[in-house]
Amino acid sequence: MSEREFHGQVTLDGPSGTGKSSVARAVAARLGAAYLDTGAMYRAATVAVLDAGVDPEDAEAVARVVAGARIEVGTHADTERVEVDGTDVAVRIRGAEVTRAVSAVSAVPAVRRQLVDQQRSLVAAADAVVVEGRDIGTVVLPDATVKVYLTAAPEARAQRRAAQLGLTTADEVAELAADLRRRDEYDSSRADSPLRPAADAVVVDSTDLGREQVVDRVVELARSAVEVRS
Ligand SMILES: Nc1ncnc2c1ncn2[C@@H]1O[C@H](COP(=O)(O)OP(=O)(O)OP(=O)(O)O)[C@@H](O)[C@H]1O
Ligand SMILES: Nc1ccn([C@H]2C[C@H](O)[C@@H](COP(=O)(O)O)O2)c(=O)n1
């Protein structure tokens, strides 16, 4: 099978900063597949909550605000489109204010139901798609063609994130590491759809792998899965 003949779904789940987005985009480009960043959807929902002046820990109010928000994301690997009620929030969703609040918003079951429905509709419209998040292999697409759970040592993740943001001091890296730990803990311990590998996921530890090596591994898994099925 050539890479471009892939039809199906590749899921990439894992903790924060393991390389899901960068790997998923590159895999989608190699496979000629659509790309869905579900974290961006929870981040967009968080923008709506913050703009409504609602406490992210107030589950009822959060659910009400998100139910009334129009959240739209693109599915092209080479461009990012994220809008809330027609406003472009692609840059804002990556800011510290949203990052601090997103775990609480994404733990609200009604928010998850709404966004999972939307994610499944977007996936259904694509012949081939790479989807990244926390619960894609376990909840959103339990019958996906290939499931990958990406991990990396916490120190490597903090260093990579620091390099990405241009932060250099030990204090800055320590702060990033603490934020990653806090989000992992929150995302893994919530009652609804906690972060965990699906039973049939292939675990890929990227601590000692370059990004391209991880991409090669995932593309190879996609190719093998289709060959085994055909
Ligand atoms: N194997 C790798 N080796 C070195 N750096 C990497 C590797 N994979 C990804 N990176 C870099 O690590 C940083 C974090 O990656 P990325 O944003 O893709 O992670 P993520 O899992 O999507 O994070 P989050 O869940 O917080 O959105 C980026 O700068 C990316 O280029
Ligand atoms: N399928 C998903 C995707 C994301 N989340 C939550 C948990 C994360 O902390 C947050 C932001 O995701 P990121 O952009 O860092 O990948 O959104 C989730 O619960 N389920």
mmCIF file of C-alpha atoms and ligand atoms in Angstrom:
data_model
loop_
_atom_site.group_PDB
_atom_site.id
_atom_site.type_symbol
_atom_site.label_atom_id
_atom_site.label_comp_id
_atom_site.label_asym_id
_atom_site.label_seq_id
_atom_site.Cartn_x
_atom_site.Cartn_y
_atom_site.Cartn_z
ATOM 1 C CA MET A 1 0.000 0.000 0.000
ATOM 2 C CA SER A 2 1.355 3.466 -0.751
ATOM 3 C CA GLU A 3 0.968 5.964 2.089
ATOM 4 C CA ARG A 4 -1.654 7.933 0.165
ATOM 5 C CA GLU A 5 -3.916 4.896 -0.173
ATOM 6 C CA PHE A 6 -4.690 4.849 3.532
ATOM 7 C CA HIS A 7 -8.397 4.840 4.370
ATOM 8 C CA GLY A 8 -9.442 4.788 8.011
ATOM 9 C CA GLN A 9 -8.740 6.490 11.308
ATOM 10 C CA VAL A 10 -5.512 6.926 13.222
ATOM 11 C CA THR A 11 -5.920 8.010 16.838
ATOM 12 C CA LEU A 12 -3.153 9.657 18.842
ATOM 13 C CA ASP A 13 -3.757 10.039 22.568
ATOM 14 C CA GLY A 14 -1.400 10.831 25.392
ATOM 15 C CA PRO A 15 -0.400 13.314 28.087
ATOM 16 C CA SER A 16 0.345 16.984 27.412
ATOM 17 C CA GLY A 17 3.460 17.850 25.479
ATOM 18 C CA THR A 18 4.269 14.359 24.230
ATOM 19 C CA GLY A 19 4.211 15.547 20.606
ATOM 20 C CA LYS A 20 0.662 14.583 19.621
ATOM 21 C CA SER A 21 -0.105 17.696 17.557
ATOM 22 C CA SER A 22 3.173 17.897 15.696
ATOM 23 C CA VAL A 23 3.230 14.149 15.019
ATOM 24 C CA ALA A 24 -0.465 13.979 14.058
ATOM 25 C CA ARG A 25 -0.148 16.845 11.561
ATOM 26 C CA ALA A 26 2.885 15.268 9.915
ATOM 27 C CA VAL A 27 1.256 11.819 9.789
ATOM 28 C CA ALA A 28 -1.895 13.317 8.235
ATOM 29 C CA ALA A 29 0.196 15.090 5.597
ATOM 30 C CA ARG A 30 2.072 11.862 4.771
ATOM 31 C CA LEU A 31 -1.145 9.819 4.546
ATOM 32 C CA GLY A 32 -3.054 12.528 2.650
ATOM 33 C CA ALA A 33 -5.557 12.400 5.515
ATOM 34 C CA ALA A 34 -7.665 14.972 7.328
ATOM 35 C CA TYR A 35 -6.474 16.073 10.777
ATOM 36 C CA LEU A 36 -8.566 16.799 13.846
ATOM 37 C CA ASP A 37 -7.166 18.476 16.964
ATOM 38 C CA THR A 38 -9.784 17.756 19.626
ATOM 39 C CA GLY A 39 -7.800 19.641 22.274
ATOM 40 C CA ALA A 40 -8.378 22.786 20.196
ATOM 41 C CA MET A 41 -12.137 22.184 20.526
ATOM 42 C CA TYR A 42 -11.952 21.990 24.342
ATOM 43 C CA ARG A 43 -9.748 25.084 24.312
ATOM 44 C CA ALA A 44 -12.295 26.936 22.138
ATOM 45 C CA ALA A 45 -15.053 25.934 24.566
ATOM 46 C CA THR A 46 -12.880 27.388 27.336
ATOM 47 C CA VAL A 47 -12.671 30.722 25.497
ATOM 48 C CA ALA A 48 -16.471 30.826 25.439
ATOM 49 C CA VAL A 49 -16.588 30.108 29.190
ATOM 50 C CA LEU A 50 -14.004 32.770 30.050
ATOM 51 C CA ASP A 51 -15.708 35.363 27.836
ATOM 52 C CA ALA A 52 -19.025 34.635 29.535
ATOM 53 C CA GLY A 53 -17.386 35.456 32.887
ATOM 54 C CA VAL A 54 -18.263 32.024 34.215
ATOM 55 C CA ASP A 55 -16.154 30.117 36.781
ATOM 56 C CA PRO A 56 -14.572 27.135 34.906
ATOM 57 C CA GLU A 57 -15.222 24.992 38.007
ATOM 58 C CA ASP A 58 -18.980 25.729 37.911
ATOM 59 C CA ALA A 59 -20.025 22.692 35.856
ATOM 60 C CA GLU A 60 -23.644 23.730 35.382
ATOM 61 C CA ALA A 61 -22.808 27.221 34.147
ATOM 62 C CA VAL A 62 -20.000 25.868 31.948
ATOM 63 C CA ALA A 63 -22.363 23.362 30.324
ATOM 64 C CA ARG A 64 -24.914 26.133 29.650
ATOM 65 C CA VAL A 65 -22.381 28.476 28.053
ATOM 66 C CA VAL A 66 -20.802 25.785 25.866
ATOM 67 C CA ALA A 67 -24.218 24.520 24.717
ATOM 68 C CA GLY A 68 -24.887 28.009 23.351
ATOM 69 C CA ALA A 69 -21.490 28.450 21.681
ATOM 70 C CA ARG A 70 -20.768 27.693 18.020
ATOM 71 C CA ILE A 71 -17.385 25.973 18.004
ATOM 72 C CA GLU A 72 -15.810 25.355 14.602
ATOM 73 C CA VAL A 73 -12.485 23.768 13.749
ATOM 74 C CA GLY A 74 -10.824 23.000 10.443
ATOM 75 C CA THR A 75 -9.570 19.556 9.485
ATOM 76 C CA HIS A 76 -6.590 20.413 7.241
ATOM 77 C CA ALA A 77 -3.149 19.448 8.526
ATOM 78 C CA ASP A 78 -1.464 22.527 7.057
ATOM 79 C CA THR A 79 -3.801 25.263 8.305
ATOM 80 C CA GLU A 80 -5.384 25.875 11.684
ATOM 81 C CA ARG A 81 -8.946 27.201 11.857
ATOM 82 C CA VAL A 82 -10.558 27.553 15.280
ATOM 83 C CA GLU A 83 -13.568 29.816 15.739
ATOM 84 C CA VAL A 84 -16.058 30.562 18.491
ATOM 85 C CA ASP A 85 -19.265 32.155 17.247
ATOM 86 C CA GLY A 86 -17.471 33.243 14.081
ATOM 87 C CA THR A 87 -14.466 34.812 15.855
ATOM 88 C CA ASP A 88 -10.983 33.477 15.119
ATOM 89 C CA VAL A 89 -9.488 32.203 18.399
ATOM 90 C CA ALA A 90 -6.632 30.100 16.961
ATOM 91 C CA VAL A 91 -3.959 32.166 18.723
ATOM 92 C CA ARG A 92 -5.875 32.848 21.916
ATOM 93 C CA ILE A 93 -6.557 29.169 22.667
ATOM 94 C CA ARG A 94 -2.795 28.601 23.158
ATOM 95 C CA GLY A 95 -2.475 31.309 25.836
ATOM 96 C CA ALA A 96 -1.858 30.727 29.537
ATOM 97 C CA GLU A 97 -5.347 31.834 30.627
ATOM 98 C CA VAL A 98 -7.021 29.157 28.481
ATOM 99 C CA THR A 99 -4.418 26.504 29.329
ATOM 100 C CA ARG A 100 -5.038 27.050 33.060
ATOM 101 C CA ALA A 101 -8.827 26.632 32.719
ATOM 102 C CA VAL A 102 -9.191 23.992 29.992
ATOM 103 C CA SER A 103 -8.891 20.882 32.172
ATOM 104 C CA ALA A 104 -11.823 21.994 34.339
ATOM 105 C CA VAL A 105 -14.005 22.799 31.319
ATOM 106 C CA SER A 106 -13.142 19.517 29.593
ATOM 107 C CA ALA A 107 -14.078 17.521 32.710
ATOM 108 C CA VAL A 108 -17.753 18.576 32.426
ATOM 109 C CA PRO A 109 -19.732 15.594 31.029
ATOM 110 C CA ALA A 110 -22.226 17.720 29.047
ATOM 111 C CA VAL A 111 -19.355 19.529 27.348
ATOM 112 C CA ARG A 112 -17.741 16.211 26.470
ATOM 113 C CA ARG A 113 -21.001 14.822 25.025
ATOM 114 C CA GLN A 114 -21.462 17.892 22.844
ATOM 115 C CA LEU A 115 -17.897 17.935 21.530
ATOM 116 C CA VAL A 116 -17.640 14.159 21.082
ATOM 117 C CA ASP A 117 -20.786 14.277 18.895
ATOM 118 C CA GLN A 118 -19.199 17.037 16.845
ATOM 119 C CA GLN A 119 -15.890 15.122 16.603
ATOM 120 C CA ARG A 120 -17.657 11.997 15.346
ATOM 121 C CA SER A 121 -19.491 14.018 12.673
ATOM 122 C CA LEU A 122 -16.233 15.568 11.471
ATOM 123 C CA VAL A 123 -14.571 12.142 11.362
ATOM 124 C CA ALA A 124 -17.506 10.617 9.487
ATOM 125 C CA ALA A 125 -17.045 13.215 6.734
ATOM 126 C CA ALA A 126 -13.440 12.092 6.109
ATOM 127 C CA ASP A 127 -12.270 9.059 4.214
ATOM 128 C CA ALA A 128 -8.942 9.092 6.064
ATOM 129 C CA VAL A 129 -8.290 11.033 9.249
ATOM 130 C CA VAL A 130 -5.769 11.438 12.054
ATOM 131 C CA VAL A 131 -7.382 12.488 15.343
ATOM 132 C CA GLU A 132 -5.492 13.549 18.450
ATOM 133 C CA GLY A 133 -6.646 14.043 22.015
ATOM 134 C CA ARG A 134 -7.009 12.214 25.325
ATOM 135 C CA ASP A 135 -9.979 9.853 24.830
ATOM 136 C CA ILE A 136 -10.028 9.239 21.096
ATOM 137 C CA GLY A 137 -9.024 5.569 21.171
ATOM 138 C CA THR A 138 -11.021 4.819 24.325
ATOM 139 C CA VAL A 139 -14.278 6.746 23.782
ATOM 140 C CA VAL A 140 -14.594 8.769 20.581
ATOM 141 C CA LEU A 141 -13.458 6.134 18.049
ATOM 142 C CA PRO A 142 -13.257 2.749 19.795
ATOM 143 C CA ASP A 143 -13.129 0.980 16.400
ATOM 144 C CA ALA A 144 -10.363 3.105 14.889
ATOM 145 C CA THR A 145 -8.008 1.467 12.387
ATOM 146 C CA VAL A 146 -4.861 2.289 14.387
ATOM 147 C CA LYS A 147 -4.546 3.539 17.945
ATOM 148 C CA VAL A 148 -1.367 5.082 19.276
ATOM 149 C CA TYR A 149 -0.724 6.234 22.839
ATOM 150 C CA LEU A 150 2.205 8.629 22.868
ATOM 151 C CA THR A 151 4.300 9.065 26.004
ATOM 152 C CA ALA A 152 7.560 10.831 26.907
ATOM 153 C CA ALA A 153 9.438 11.426 30.148
ATOM 154 C CA PRO A 154 8.174 14.547 31.999
ATOM 155 C CA GLU A 155 11.609 16.236 31.837
ATOM 156 C CA ALA A 156 11.799 15.743 28.054
ATOM 157 C CA ARG A 157 8.296 17.150 27.644
ATOM 158 C CA ALA A 158 9.083 20.227 29.738
ATOM 159 C CA GLN A 159 12.327 20.837 27.818
ATOM 160 C CA ARG A 160 10.567 20.528 24.455
ATOM 161 C CA ARG A 161 7.796 22.878 25.486
ATOM 162 C CA ALA A 162 10.373 25.367 26.825
ATOM 163 C CA ALA A 163 12.230 25.263 23.515
ATOM 164 C CA GLN A 164 8.959 25.762 21.643
ATOM 165 C CA LEU A 165 8.135 28.852 23.727
ATOM 166 C CA GLY A 166 11.688 30.198 23.800
ATOM 167 C CA LEU A 167 11.953 29.903 27.601
ATOM 168 C CA THR A 168 15.402 29.226 28.986
ATOM 169 C CA THR A 169 15.727 29.756 32.738
ATOM 170 C CA ALA A 170 15.484 26.864 35.197
ATOM 171 C CA ASP A 171 12.557 28.603 36.903
ATOM 172 C CA GLU A 172 10.649 28.868 33.630
ATOM 173 C CA VAL A 173 11.238 25.195 32.788
ATOM 174 C CA ALA A 174 10.209 24.174 36.328
ATOM 175 C CA GLU A 175 6.999 26.181 35.964
ATOM 176 C CA LEU A 176 6.229 24.465 32.649
ATOM 177 C CA ALA A 177 6.910 21.048 34.183
ATOM 178 C CA ALA A 178 4.537 21.856 37.065
ATOM 179 C CA ASP A 179 1.819 22.912 34.598
ATOM 180 C CA LEU A 180 2.221 19.686 32.595
ATOM 181 C CA ARG A 181 2.017 17.620 35.815
ATOM 182 C CA ARG A 182 -1.073 19.495 36.981
ATOM 183 C CA ARG A 183 -2.891 18.986 33.666
ATOM 184 C CA ASP A 184 -1.906 15.292 33.422
ATOM 185 C CA GLU A 185 -3.184 14.725 36.941
ATOM 186 C CA TYR A 186 -6.476 16.524 36.258
ATOM 187 C CA ASP A 187 -7.018 14.863 32.853
ATOM 188 C CA SER A 188 -6.193 11.364 34.180
ATOM 189 C CA SER A 189 -8.306 11.523 37.311
ATOM 190 C CA ARG A 190 -11.582 12.996 36.008
ATOM 191 C CA ALA A 191 -14.592 10.673 36.181
ATOM 192 C CA ASP A 192 -15.702 11.082 32.545
ATOM 193 C CA SER A 193 -13.340 9.747 29.830
ATOM 194 C CA PRO A 194 -10.067 10.027 31.764
ATOM 195 C CA LEU A 195 -6.761 10.022 29.923
ATOM 196 C CA ARG A 196 -5.562 6.442 29.563
ATOM 197 C CA PRO A 197 -4.355 4.137 26.789
ATOM 198 C CA ALA A 198 -6.966 2.021 25.018
ATOM 199 C CA ALA A 199 -6.435 -1.696 25.602
ATOM 200 C CA ASP A 200 -5.552 -2.129 21.910
ATOM 201 C CA ALA A 201 -3.353 0.970 21.579
ATOM 202 C CA VAL A 202 0.306 0.740 20.630
ATOM 203 C CA VAL A 203 2.310 2.684 23.204
ATOM 204 C CA VAL A 204 5.112 4.749 21.649
ATOM 205 C CA ASP A 205 7.617 6.327 24.040
ATOM 206 C CA SER A 206 9.173 9.299 22.252
ATOM 207 C CA THR A 207 11.655 10.259 24.994
ATOM 208 C CA ASP A 208 14.646 9.139 22.942
ATOM 209 C CA LEU A 209 13.111 9.484 19.491
ATOM 210 C CA GLY A 210 13.174 12.472 17.179
ATOM 211 C CA ARG A 211 9.874 13.734 15.846
ATOM 212 C CA GLU A 212 10.467 12.228 12.391
ATOM 213 C CA GLN A 213 11.178 8.814 13.935
ATOM 214 C CA VAL A 214 7.844 8.932 15.734
ATOM 215 C CA VAL A 215 6.080 9.986 12.532
ATOM 216 C CA ASP A 216 7.724 7.082 10.631
ATOM 217 C CA ARG A 217 6.594 4.652 13.326
ATOM 218 C CA VAL A 218 2.951 5.825 13.219
ATOM 219 C CA VAL A 219 2.841 5.808 9.395
ATOM 220 C CA GLU A 220 4.265 2.280 9.462
ATOM 221 C CA LEU A 221 1.562 1.204 11.929
ATOM 222 C CA ALA A 222 -1.115 2.693 9.652
ATOM 223 C CA ARG A 223 0.312 0.914 6.635
ATOM 224 C CA SER A 224 0.525 -2.442 8.455
ATOM 225 C CA ALA A 225 -3.010 -2.162 9.827
ATOM 226 C CA VAL A 226 -4.463 -1.679 6.355
ATOM 227 C CA GLU A 227 -2.362 -4.496 4.886
ATOM 228 C CA VAL A 228 -3.456 -6.873 7.633
ATOM 229 C CA ARG A 229 -7.101 -6.003 7.025
ATOM 230 C CA SER A 230 -7.014 -6.285 3.223
HETATM 231 N N1 LIG B 1 10.009 13.328 19.308
HETATM 232 C C1 LIG B 1 10.217 14.627 19.549
HETATM 233 N N2 LIG B 1 11.450 15.062 19.851
HETATM 234 C C2 LIG B 1 11.662 16.359 20.142
HETATM 235 N N3 LIG B 1 10.706 17.319 20.156
HETATM 236 C C3 LIG B 1 9.478 16.941 19.851
HETATM 237 C C4 LIG B 1 9.163 15.585 19.539
HETATM 238 N N4 LIG B 1 7.834 15.504 19.302
HETATM 239 C C5 LIG B 1 7.352 16.761 19.466
HETATM 240 N N5 LIG B 1 8.342 17.620 19.783
HETATM 241 C C6 LIG B 1 8.204 19.059 20.089
HETATM 242 O O1 LIG B 1 7.627 19.120 21.403
HETATM 243 C C7 LIG B 1 6.769 20.255 21.511
HETATM 244 C C8 LIG B 1 5.390 19.795 22.017
HETATM 245 O O2 LIG B 1 4.791 19.029 21.005
HETATM 246 P P1 LIG B 1 3.233 19.085 20.706
HETATM 247 O O3 LIG B 1 2.696 20.468 20.869
HETATM 248 O O4 LIG B 1 3.047 18.408 19.400
HETATM 249 O O5 LIG B 1 2.698 18.173 21.917
HETATM 250 P P2 LIG B 1 1.201 17.801 22.330
HETATM 251 O O6 LIG B 1 1.246 16.422 22.872
HETATM 252 O O7 LIG B 1 0.273 18.055 21.201
HETATM 253 O O8 LIG B 1 0.925 18.842 23.489
HETATM 254 P P3 LIG B 1 -0.492 19.293 24.119
HETATM 255 O O9 LIG B 1 -1.182 18.067 24.526
HETATM 256 O O10 LIG B 1 -0.110 20.146 25.288
HETATM 257 O O11 LIG B 1 -1.211 20.062 23.045
HETATM 258 C C9 LIG B 1 6.741 20.890 20.116
HETATM 259 O O12 LIG B 1 7.675 21.957 20.104
HETATM 260 C C10 LIG B 1 7.211 19.778 19.196
HETATM 261 O O13 LIG B 1 7.840 20.266 18.011
HETATM 262 N N1 LIG B 2 -9.929 14.526 23.479
HETATM 263 C C1 LIG B 2 -9.544 15.469 24.384
HETATM 264 C C2 LIG B 2 -8.659 16.474 24.035
HETATM 265 C C3 LIG B 2 -8.305 17.409 24.986
HETATM 266 N N2 LIG B 2 -8.845 17.340 26.208
HETATM 267 C C4 LIG B 2 -8.582 18.344 27.225
HETATM 268 C C5 LIG B 2 -7.474 17.992 28.177
HETATM 269 C C6 LIG B 2 -6.340 18.922 27.842
HETATM 270 O O1 LIG B 2 -5.675 19.377 29.006
HETATM 271 C C7 LIG B 2 -7.037 20.072 27.127
HETATM 272 C C8 LIG B 2 -6.235 20.721 26.033
HETATM 273 O O2 LIG B 2 -5.740 19.734 25.132
HETATM 274 P P1 LIG B 2 -4.376 19.984 24.310
HETATM 275 O O3 LIG B 2 -4.627 21.130 23.382
HETATM 276 O O4 LIG B 2 -3.322 20.320 25.298
HETATM 277 O O5 LIG B 2 -4.133 18.695 23.582
HETATM 278 O O6 LIG B 2 -8.234 19.557 26.591
HETATM 279 C C9 LIG B 2 -9.712 16.324 26.521
HETATM 280 O O7 LIG B 2 -10.196 16.251 27.676
HETATM 281 N N3 LIG B 2 -10.038 15.408 25.608
#
